[in-house]
Short mmCIF file of C-alpha atoms in Angstrom, two decimals:
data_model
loop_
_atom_site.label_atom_id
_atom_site.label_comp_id
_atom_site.label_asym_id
_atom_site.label_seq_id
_atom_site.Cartn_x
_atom_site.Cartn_y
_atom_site.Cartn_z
CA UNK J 674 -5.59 -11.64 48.80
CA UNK J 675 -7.38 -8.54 49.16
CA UNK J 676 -10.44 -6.78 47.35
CA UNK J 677 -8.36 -4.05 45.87
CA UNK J 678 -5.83 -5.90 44.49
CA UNK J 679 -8.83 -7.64 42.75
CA UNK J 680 -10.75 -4.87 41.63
CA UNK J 681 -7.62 -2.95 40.16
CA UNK J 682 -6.92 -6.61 38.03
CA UNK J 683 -10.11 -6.70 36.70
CA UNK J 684 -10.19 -3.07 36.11
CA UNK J 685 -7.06 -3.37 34.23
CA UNK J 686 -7.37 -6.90 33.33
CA UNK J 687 -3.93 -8.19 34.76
CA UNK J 688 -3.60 -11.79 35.16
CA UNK J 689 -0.42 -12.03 36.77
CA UNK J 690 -0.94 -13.80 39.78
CA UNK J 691 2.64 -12.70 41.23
CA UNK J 692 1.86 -8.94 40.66
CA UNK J 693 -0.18 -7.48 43.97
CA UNK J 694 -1.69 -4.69 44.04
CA UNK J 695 -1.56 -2.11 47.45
CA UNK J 696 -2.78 1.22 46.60
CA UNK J 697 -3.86 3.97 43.65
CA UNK J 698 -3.45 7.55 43.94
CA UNK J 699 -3.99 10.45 41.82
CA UNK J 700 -0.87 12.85 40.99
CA UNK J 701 0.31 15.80 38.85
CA UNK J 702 3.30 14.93 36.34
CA UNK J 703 4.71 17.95 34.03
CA UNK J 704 1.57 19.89 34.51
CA UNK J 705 -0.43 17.01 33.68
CA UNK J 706 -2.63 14.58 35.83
CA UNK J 707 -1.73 10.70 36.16
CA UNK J 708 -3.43 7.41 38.58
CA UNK J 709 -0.41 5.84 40.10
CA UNK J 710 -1.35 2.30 41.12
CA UNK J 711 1.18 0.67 43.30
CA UNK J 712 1.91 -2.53 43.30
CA UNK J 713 4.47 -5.64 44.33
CA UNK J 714 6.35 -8.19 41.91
CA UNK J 715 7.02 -11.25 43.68
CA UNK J 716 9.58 -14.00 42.94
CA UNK J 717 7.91 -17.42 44.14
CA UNK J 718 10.83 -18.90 43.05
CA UNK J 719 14.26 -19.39 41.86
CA UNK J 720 14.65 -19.38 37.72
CA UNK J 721 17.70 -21.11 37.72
CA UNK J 722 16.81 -24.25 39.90
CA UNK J 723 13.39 -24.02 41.31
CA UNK J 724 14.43 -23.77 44.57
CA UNK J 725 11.90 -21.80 46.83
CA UNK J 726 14.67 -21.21 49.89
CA UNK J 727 15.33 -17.54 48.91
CA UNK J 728 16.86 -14.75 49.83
CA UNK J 729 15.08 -10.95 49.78
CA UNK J 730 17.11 -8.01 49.05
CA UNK J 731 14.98 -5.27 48.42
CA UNK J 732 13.57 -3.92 45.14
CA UNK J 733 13.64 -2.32 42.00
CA UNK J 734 10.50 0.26 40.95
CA UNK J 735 9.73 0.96 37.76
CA UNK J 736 7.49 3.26 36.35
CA UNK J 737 5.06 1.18 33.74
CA UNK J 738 2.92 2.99 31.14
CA UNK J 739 -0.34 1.08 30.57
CA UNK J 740 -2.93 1.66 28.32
CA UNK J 741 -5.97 3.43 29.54
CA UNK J 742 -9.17 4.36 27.53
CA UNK J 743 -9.32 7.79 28.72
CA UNK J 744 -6.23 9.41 27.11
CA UNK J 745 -6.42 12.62 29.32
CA UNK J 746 -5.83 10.75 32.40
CA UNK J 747 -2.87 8.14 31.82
CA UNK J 748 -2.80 5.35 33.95
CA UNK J 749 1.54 4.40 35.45
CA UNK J 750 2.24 1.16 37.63
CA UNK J 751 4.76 1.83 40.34
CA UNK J 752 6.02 -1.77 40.38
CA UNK J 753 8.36 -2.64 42.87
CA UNK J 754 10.43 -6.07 41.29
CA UNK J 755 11.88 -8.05 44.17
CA UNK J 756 15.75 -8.81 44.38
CA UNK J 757 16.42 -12.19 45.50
CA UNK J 758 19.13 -14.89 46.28
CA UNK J 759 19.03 -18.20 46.30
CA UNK J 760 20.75 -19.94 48.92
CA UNK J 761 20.72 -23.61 47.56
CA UNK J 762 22.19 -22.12 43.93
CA UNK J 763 23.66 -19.06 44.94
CA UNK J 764 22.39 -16.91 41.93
CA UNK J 765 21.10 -13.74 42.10
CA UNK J 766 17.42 -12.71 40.34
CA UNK J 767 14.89 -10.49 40.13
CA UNK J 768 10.90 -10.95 39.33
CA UNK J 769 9.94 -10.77 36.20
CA UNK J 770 6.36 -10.60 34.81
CA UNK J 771 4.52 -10.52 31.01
CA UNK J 772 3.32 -7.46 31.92
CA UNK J 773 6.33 -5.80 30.75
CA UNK J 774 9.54 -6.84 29.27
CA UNK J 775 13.15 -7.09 31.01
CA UNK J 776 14.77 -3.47 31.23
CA UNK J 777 11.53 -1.92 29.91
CA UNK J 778 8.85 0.41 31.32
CA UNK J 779 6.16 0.50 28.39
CA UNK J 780 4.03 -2.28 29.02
CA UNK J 781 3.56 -5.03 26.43
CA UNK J 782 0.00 -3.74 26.59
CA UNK J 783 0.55 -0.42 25.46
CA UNK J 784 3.08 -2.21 22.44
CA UNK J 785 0.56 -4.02 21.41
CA UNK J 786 -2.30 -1.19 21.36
CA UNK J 787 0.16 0.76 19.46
CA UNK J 788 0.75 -2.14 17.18
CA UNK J 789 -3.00 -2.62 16.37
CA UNK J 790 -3.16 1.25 15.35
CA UNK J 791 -0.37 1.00 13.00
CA UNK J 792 -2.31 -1.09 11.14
CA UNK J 793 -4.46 1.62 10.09
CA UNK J 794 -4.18 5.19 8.32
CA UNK J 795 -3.04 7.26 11.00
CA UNK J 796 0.00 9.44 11.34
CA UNK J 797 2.57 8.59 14.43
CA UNK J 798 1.66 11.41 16.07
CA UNK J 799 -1.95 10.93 16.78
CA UNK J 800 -1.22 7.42 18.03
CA UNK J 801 1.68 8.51 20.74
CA UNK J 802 -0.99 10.97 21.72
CA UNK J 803 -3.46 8.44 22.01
CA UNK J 804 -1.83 5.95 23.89
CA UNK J 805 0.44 8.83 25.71
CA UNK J 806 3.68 7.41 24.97
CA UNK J 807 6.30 9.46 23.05
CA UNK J 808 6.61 8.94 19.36
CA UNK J 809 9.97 6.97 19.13
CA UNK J 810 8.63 4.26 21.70
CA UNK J 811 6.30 4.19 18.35
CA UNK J 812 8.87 4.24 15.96
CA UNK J 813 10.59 1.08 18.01
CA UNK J 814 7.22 -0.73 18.07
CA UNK J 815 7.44 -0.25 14.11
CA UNK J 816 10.59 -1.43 13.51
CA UNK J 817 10.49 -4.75 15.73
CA UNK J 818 8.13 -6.14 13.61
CA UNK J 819 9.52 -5.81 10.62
CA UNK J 820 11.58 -9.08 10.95
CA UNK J 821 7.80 -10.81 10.81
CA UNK J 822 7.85 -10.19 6.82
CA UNK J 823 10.08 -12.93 5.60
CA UNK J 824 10.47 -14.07 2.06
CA UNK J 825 9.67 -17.39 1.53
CA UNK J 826 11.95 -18.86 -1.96
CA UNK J 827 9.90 -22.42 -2.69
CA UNK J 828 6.12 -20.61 -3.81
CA UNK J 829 5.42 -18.01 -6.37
CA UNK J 830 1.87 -17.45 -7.60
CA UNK J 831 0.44 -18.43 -11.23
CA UNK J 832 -0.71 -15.27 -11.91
CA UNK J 833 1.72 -12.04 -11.03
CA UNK J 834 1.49 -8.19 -11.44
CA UNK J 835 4.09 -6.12 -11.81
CA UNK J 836 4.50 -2.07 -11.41
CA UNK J 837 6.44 0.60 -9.82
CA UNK J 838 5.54 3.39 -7.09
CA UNK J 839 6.81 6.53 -5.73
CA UNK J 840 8.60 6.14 -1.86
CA UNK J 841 11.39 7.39 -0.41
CA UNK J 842 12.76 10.09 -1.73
CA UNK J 843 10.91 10.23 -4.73
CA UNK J 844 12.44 6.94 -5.80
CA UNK J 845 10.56 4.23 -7.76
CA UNK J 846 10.30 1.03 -5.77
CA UNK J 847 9.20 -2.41 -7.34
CA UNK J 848 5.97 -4.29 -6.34
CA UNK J 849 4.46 -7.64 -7.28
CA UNK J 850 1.00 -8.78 -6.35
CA UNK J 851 -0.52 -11.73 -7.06
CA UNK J 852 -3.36 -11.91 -9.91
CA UNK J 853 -5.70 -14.19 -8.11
CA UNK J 854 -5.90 -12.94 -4.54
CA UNK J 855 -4.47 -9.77 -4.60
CA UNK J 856 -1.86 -10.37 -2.45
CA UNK J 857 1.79 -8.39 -2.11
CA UNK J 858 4.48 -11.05 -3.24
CA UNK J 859 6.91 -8.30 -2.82
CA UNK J 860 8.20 -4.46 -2.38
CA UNK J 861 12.53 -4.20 -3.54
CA UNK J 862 13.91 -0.77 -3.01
CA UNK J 863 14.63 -0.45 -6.70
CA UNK J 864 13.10 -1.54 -9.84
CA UNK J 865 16.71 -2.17 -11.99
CA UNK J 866 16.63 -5.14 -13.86
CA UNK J 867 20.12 -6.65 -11.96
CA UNK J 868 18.20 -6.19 -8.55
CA UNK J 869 14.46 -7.74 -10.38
CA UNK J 870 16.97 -10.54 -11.89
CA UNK J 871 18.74 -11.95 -8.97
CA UNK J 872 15.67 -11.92 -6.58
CA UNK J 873 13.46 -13.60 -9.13
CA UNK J 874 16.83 -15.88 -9.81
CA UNK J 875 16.58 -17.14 -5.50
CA UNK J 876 13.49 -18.95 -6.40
CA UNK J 877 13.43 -22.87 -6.92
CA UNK J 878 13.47 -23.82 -10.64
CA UNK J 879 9.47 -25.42 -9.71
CA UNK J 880 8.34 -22.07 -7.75
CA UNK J 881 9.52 -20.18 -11.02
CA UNK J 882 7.85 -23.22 -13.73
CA UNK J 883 4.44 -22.05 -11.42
CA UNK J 884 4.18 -18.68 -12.92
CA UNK J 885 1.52 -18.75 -15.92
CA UNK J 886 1.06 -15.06 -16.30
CA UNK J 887 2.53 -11.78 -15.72
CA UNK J 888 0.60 -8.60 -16.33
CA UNK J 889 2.44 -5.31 -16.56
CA UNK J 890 2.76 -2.22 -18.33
CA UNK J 891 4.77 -1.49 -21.92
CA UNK J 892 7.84 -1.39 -19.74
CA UNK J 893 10.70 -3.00 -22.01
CA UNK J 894 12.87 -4.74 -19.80
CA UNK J 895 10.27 -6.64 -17.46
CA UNK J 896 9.48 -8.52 -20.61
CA UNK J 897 13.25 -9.65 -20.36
CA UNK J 898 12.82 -10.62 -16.83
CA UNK J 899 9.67 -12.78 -17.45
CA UNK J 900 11.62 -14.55 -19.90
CA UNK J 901 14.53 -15.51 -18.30
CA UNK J 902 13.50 -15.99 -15.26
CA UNK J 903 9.63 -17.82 -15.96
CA UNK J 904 9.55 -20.52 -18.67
CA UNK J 905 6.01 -20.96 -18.31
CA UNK J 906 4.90 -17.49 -18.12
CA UNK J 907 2.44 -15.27 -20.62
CA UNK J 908 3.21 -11.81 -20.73
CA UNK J 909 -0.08 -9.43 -20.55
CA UNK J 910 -0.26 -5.80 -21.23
CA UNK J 911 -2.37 -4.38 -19.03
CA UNK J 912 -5.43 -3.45 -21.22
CA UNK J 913 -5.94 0.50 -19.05
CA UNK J 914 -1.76 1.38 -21.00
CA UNK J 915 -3.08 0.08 -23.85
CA UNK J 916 -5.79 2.70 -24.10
CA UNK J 917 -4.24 5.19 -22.04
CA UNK J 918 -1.52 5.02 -24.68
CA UNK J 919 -3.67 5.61 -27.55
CA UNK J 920 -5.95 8.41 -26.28
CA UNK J 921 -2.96 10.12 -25.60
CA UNK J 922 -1.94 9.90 -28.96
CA UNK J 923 -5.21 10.80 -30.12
CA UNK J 924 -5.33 13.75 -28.06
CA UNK J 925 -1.92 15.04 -29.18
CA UNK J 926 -2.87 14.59 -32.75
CA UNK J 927 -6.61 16.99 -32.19
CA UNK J 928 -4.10 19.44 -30.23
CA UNK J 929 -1.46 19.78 -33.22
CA UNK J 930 -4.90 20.02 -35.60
CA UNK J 931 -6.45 22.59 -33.52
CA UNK J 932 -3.47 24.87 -33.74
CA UNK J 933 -3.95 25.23 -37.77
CA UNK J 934 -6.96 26.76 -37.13
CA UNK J 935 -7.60 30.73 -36.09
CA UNK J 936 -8.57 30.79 -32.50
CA UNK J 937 -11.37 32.65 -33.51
CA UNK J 938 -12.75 30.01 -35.71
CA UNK J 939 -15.35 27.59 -35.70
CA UNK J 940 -13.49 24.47 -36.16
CA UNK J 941 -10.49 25.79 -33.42
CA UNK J 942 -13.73 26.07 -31.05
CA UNK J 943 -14.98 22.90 -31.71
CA UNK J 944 -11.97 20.82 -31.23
CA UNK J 945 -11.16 22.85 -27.53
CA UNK J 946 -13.82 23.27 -25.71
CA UNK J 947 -15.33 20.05 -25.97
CA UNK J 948 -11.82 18.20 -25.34
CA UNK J 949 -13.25 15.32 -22.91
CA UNK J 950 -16.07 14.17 -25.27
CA UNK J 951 -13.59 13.26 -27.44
CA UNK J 952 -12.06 10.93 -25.38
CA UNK J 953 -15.66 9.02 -24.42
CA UNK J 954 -16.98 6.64 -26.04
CA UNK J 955 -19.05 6.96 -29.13
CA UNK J 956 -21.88 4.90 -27.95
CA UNK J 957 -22.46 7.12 -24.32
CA UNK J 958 -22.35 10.42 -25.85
CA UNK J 959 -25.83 12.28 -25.83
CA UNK J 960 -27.80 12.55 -29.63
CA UNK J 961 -31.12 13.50 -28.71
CA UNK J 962 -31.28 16.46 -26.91
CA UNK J 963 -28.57 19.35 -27.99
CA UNK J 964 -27.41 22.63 -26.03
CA UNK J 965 -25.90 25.64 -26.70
CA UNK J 966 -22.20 26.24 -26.36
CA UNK J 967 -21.30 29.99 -26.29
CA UNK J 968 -17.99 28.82 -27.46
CA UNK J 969 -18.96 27.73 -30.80
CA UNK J 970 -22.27 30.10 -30.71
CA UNK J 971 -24.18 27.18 -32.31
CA UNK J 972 -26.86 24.56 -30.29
CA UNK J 973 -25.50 20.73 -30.82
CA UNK J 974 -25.83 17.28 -29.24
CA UNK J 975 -22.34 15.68 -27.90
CA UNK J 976 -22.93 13.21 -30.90
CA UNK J 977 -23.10 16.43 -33.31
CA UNK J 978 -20.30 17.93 -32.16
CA UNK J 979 -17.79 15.18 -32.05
CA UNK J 980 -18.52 14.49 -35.52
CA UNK J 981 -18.36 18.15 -36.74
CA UNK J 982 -15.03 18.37 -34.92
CA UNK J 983 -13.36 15.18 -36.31
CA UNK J 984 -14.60 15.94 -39.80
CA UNK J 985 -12.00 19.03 -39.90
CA UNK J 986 -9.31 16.41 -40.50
CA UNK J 987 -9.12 13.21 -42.46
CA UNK J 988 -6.12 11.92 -40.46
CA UNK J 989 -8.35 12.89 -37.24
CA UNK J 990 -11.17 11.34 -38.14
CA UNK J 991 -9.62 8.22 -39.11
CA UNK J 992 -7.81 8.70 -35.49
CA UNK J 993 -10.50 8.61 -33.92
CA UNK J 994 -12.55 5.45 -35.64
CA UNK J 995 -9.43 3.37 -35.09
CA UNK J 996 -9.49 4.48 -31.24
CA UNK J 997 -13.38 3.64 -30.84
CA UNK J 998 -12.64 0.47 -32.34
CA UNK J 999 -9.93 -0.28 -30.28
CA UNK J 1000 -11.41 0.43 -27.36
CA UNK J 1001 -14.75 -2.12 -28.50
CA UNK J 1002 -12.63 -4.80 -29.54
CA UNK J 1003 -10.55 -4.94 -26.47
CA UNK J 1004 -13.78 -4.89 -24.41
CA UNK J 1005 -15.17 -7.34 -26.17
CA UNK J 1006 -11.95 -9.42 -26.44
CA UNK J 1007 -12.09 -9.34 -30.00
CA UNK J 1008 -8.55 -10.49 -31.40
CA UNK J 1009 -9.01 -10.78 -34.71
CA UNK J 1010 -10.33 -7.15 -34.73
CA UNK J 1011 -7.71 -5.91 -32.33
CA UNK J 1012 -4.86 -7.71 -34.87
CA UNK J 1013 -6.55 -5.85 -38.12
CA UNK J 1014 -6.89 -2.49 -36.32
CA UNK J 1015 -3.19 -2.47 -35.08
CA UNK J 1016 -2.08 -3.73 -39.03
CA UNK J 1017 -4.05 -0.64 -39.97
CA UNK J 1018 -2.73 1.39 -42.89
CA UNK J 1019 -5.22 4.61 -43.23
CA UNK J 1020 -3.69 8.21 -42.98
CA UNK J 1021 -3.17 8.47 -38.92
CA UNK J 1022 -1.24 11.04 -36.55
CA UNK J 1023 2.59 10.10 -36.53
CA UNK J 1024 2.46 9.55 -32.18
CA UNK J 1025 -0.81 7.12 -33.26
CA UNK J 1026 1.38 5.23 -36.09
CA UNK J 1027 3.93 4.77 -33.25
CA UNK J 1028 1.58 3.52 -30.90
CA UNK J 1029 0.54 1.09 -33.48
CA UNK J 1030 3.76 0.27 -34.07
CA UNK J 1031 4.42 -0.63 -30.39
CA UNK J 1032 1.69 -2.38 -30.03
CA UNK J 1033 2.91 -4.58 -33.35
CA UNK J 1034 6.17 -5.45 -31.79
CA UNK J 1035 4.36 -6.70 -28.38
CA UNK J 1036 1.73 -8.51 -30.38
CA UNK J 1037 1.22 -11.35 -28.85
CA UNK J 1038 1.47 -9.85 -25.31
CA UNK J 1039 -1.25 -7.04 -26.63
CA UNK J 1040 -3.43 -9.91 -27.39
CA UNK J 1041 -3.06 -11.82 -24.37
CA UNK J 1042 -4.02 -8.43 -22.66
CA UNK J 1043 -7.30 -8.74 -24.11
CA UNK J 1044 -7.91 -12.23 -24.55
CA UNK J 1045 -6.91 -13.03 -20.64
CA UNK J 1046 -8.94 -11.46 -17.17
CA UNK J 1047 -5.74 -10.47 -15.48
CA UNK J 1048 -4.97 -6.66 -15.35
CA UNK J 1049 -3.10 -3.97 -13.55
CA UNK J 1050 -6.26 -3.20 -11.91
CA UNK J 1051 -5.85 -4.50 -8.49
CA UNK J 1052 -2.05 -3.38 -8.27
CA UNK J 1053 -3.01 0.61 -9.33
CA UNK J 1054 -5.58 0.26 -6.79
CA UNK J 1055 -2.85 -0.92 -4.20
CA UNK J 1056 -0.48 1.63 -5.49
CA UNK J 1057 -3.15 4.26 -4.43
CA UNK J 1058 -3.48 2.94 -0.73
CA UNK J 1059 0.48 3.07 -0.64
CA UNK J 1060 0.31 6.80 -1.68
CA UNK J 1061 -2.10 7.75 1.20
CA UNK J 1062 0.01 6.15 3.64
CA UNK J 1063 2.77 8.03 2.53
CA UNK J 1064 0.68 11.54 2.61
CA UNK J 1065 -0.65 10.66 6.09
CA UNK J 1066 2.97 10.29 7.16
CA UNK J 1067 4.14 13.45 4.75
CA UNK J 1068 6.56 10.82 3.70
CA UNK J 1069 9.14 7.92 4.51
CA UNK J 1070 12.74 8.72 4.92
CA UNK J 1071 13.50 4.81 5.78
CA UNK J 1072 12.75 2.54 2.91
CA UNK J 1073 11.82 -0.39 5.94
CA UNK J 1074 9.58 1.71 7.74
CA UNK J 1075 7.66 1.98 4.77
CA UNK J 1076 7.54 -1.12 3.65
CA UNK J 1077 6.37 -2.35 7.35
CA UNK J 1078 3.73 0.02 7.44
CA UNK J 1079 2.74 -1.01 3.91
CA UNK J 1080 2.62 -4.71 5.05
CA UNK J 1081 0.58 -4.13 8.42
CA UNK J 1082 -2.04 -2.26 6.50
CA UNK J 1083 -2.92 -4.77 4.35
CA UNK J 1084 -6.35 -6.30 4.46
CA UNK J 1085 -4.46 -9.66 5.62
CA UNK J 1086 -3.48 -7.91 8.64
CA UNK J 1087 -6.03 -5.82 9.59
CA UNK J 1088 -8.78 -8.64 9.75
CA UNK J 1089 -6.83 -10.08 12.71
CA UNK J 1090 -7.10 -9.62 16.11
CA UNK J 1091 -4.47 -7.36 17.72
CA UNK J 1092 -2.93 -10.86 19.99
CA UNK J 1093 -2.46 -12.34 16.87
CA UNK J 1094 -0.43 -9.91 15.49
CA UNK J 1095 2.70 -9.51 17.26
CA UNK J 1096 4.28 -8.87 21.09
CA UNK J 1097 6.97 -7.06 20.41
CA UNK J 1098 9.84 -6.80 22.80
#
């Protein structure tokens, strides 16, 4: 065996031993420059029997991409497959080699090198460019793994999450993570309770009696689903709604206050341009050291004028006591607070009564939401990696595509080393 055909293995780290190398040229293809290295696939022997008595009848070249780490300069293999015969069988074969599949001239190299940079945030584009291949030899990389991702019916999680997200056409698509690890259990195209009912429905009666908790939003119907499809299972509200609901209501109520007042006025000042304090907590605003608003015309501390502005309204300020204390006792985990506080029957905002009154027909899952350490947290988080995806790729048409991509950027995936991930064909 030669010294080139040694060299150009190492330098390409081919360990084929029935691939030889001959030659390596340099030559312009559509304006651009390329190394051709020519080599020879040989058949030692017959697939069929084993028999080494063959028969040569010429070749077949094929024109291999390979990976190269200087994308200006890419790197083809002229290989040259023999045709053979085998005269104790009679069947007719030619060479094959791991290098590259059957009826294929990207390399499983360059599949693979593709595959490792789908698993992070890049755009389709920028990886054909980088790996000088054309974007639907991409797009086919993509969508031969997605038969990897199969659901497995005998395990669910004690602890789930469950949300929505924006995809495909502005659709809302179901996930479920798991509480404890963080984990995708699983994307369905849509969230409708027939679809959530009869996948939950394919698990075993045990996978199902598992399930302790399931956090979610104040979304009716997934309470349904918990209970007829998880005996066993707790429903939390996620403690973020909770709040987010009654800020909101808070805020709306200051608004509709605000507007009673002349624009010009003192009190219509003090309850606009200081909107966000309002929503902080009581405890972090400053007291000590005031400044001057030219809105108001007046120098106050945050403390100062968050009680001058609530003090324009008995409903308000009672509003916005019930809100601070909300907000403590679900910090603290305080129950018995948070049960006395929604029972509440001082003069509030209508959209506040109605949050309390939501909140009173989802007691027990309101309490569990702050008596329990499972949230929404890690599943808006997961949400907000799915939306960059989506803005890198300025958006999935194909609902599999994106669910593929979703699955090969996880954490799980990306901490692997690219043999480990796939060799697609």
């Amino acid at each position: 065996m030669s010294s080139l055909n040694h060299c150009i293995k190492f330098e390409l780290d081919i360990k084929d031993e029935n691939i030889v190398f001959k030659d390596y040229f340099y030559k312009s293809i559509k304006l651009q420059k390329h190394k051709i290295y020519e080599a020879e696939l040989i058949q030692p022997a017959c697939p069929f029997c084993g028999s080494l008595d063959l028969l040569h009848n010429g070749h077949l070249i094929t024109n291999i991409h390979y990976p190269t780490a200087n994308a200006s300069l890419p790197v083809i293999i002229r290989l040259a497959k023999q045709r053979v015969k085998c005269r104790d069988c009679d069947h007719w074969s030619m060479a094959q080699s791991e290098l590259v599949n059957k009826y294929c001239s990207i390399s499983n190299a360059s599949k693979l090198k593709v595959l490792s940079a789908l698993t992070e945030d890049r755009s389709m584009t920028s990886i054909a460019r980088e790996n000088n291949v054309s974007i639907n030899t991409v797009q086919r990389v993509l969508g031969n793994c997605s038969h990897r991702f199969i659901d497995s019916y005998e395990y669910l999680p004690a602890h789930l999450a469950f949300d929505e997200f924006k995809g495909v056409d502005r659709q809302l698509h179901f996930i479920c993570l798991d509480g404890d690890n963080h984990q995708v259990v699983q994307i369905l195209r849509t969230r409708y309770k027939k679809t959530l009912l009869k996948y939950f429905g394919r698990f075993s009666p045990q996978a199902r009696a598992n399930v302790k908790t399931v956090t979610m939003d104040l979304n009716f119907y997934y309470q349904d689903i918990v209970r007829a499809c998880f005996p066993n299972a707790q429903i939390v509200i996620d403690r973020f709604h909770m709040i987010q609901m009654l800020t909101r209501s808070f805020n709306s109520l200051r608004v509709q206050i605000m507007k009673t007042f002349d624009k010009r006025s003192r009190q219509y000042q003090l309850l606009k341009s200081p909107w966000k304090l309002y929503l902080k907590k009581f405890d972090e605003l400053e007291k000590v050291h005031p400044r001057y608003n030219w809105h108001y015309k007046d120098c106050l501390t945050q403390a100062q004028a968050v009680t001058e502005g609530i003090n324009t309204s008995t409903a308000l300020e009672n509003s916005y006591n019930l809100m601070q204390s909300f907000i403590q006792a679900v910090e603290t985990g305080n129950t018995h607070e948070l049960k006395s506080l929604i029972n509440c029957q001082d003069q509030i905002g209508t959209l506040m009564h109605k949050t309390l009154l939501t909140f009173k027909h989802n007691l027990t899952a309101v309490l569990n939401g702050a008596a329990l350490p499972y949230s929404n947290g890690c599943l808006e988080g997961f949400n907000r990696k799915i939306k960059q995806i989506e803005r890198t790729a300025f958006g999935y048409s194909n609902f599999t595509n994106l669910l593929t991509r979703i699955r090969l950027e996880e954490d799980l995936y990306k901490e692997k080393e690219p043999n480990s991930l796939l060799m697609v064909a």
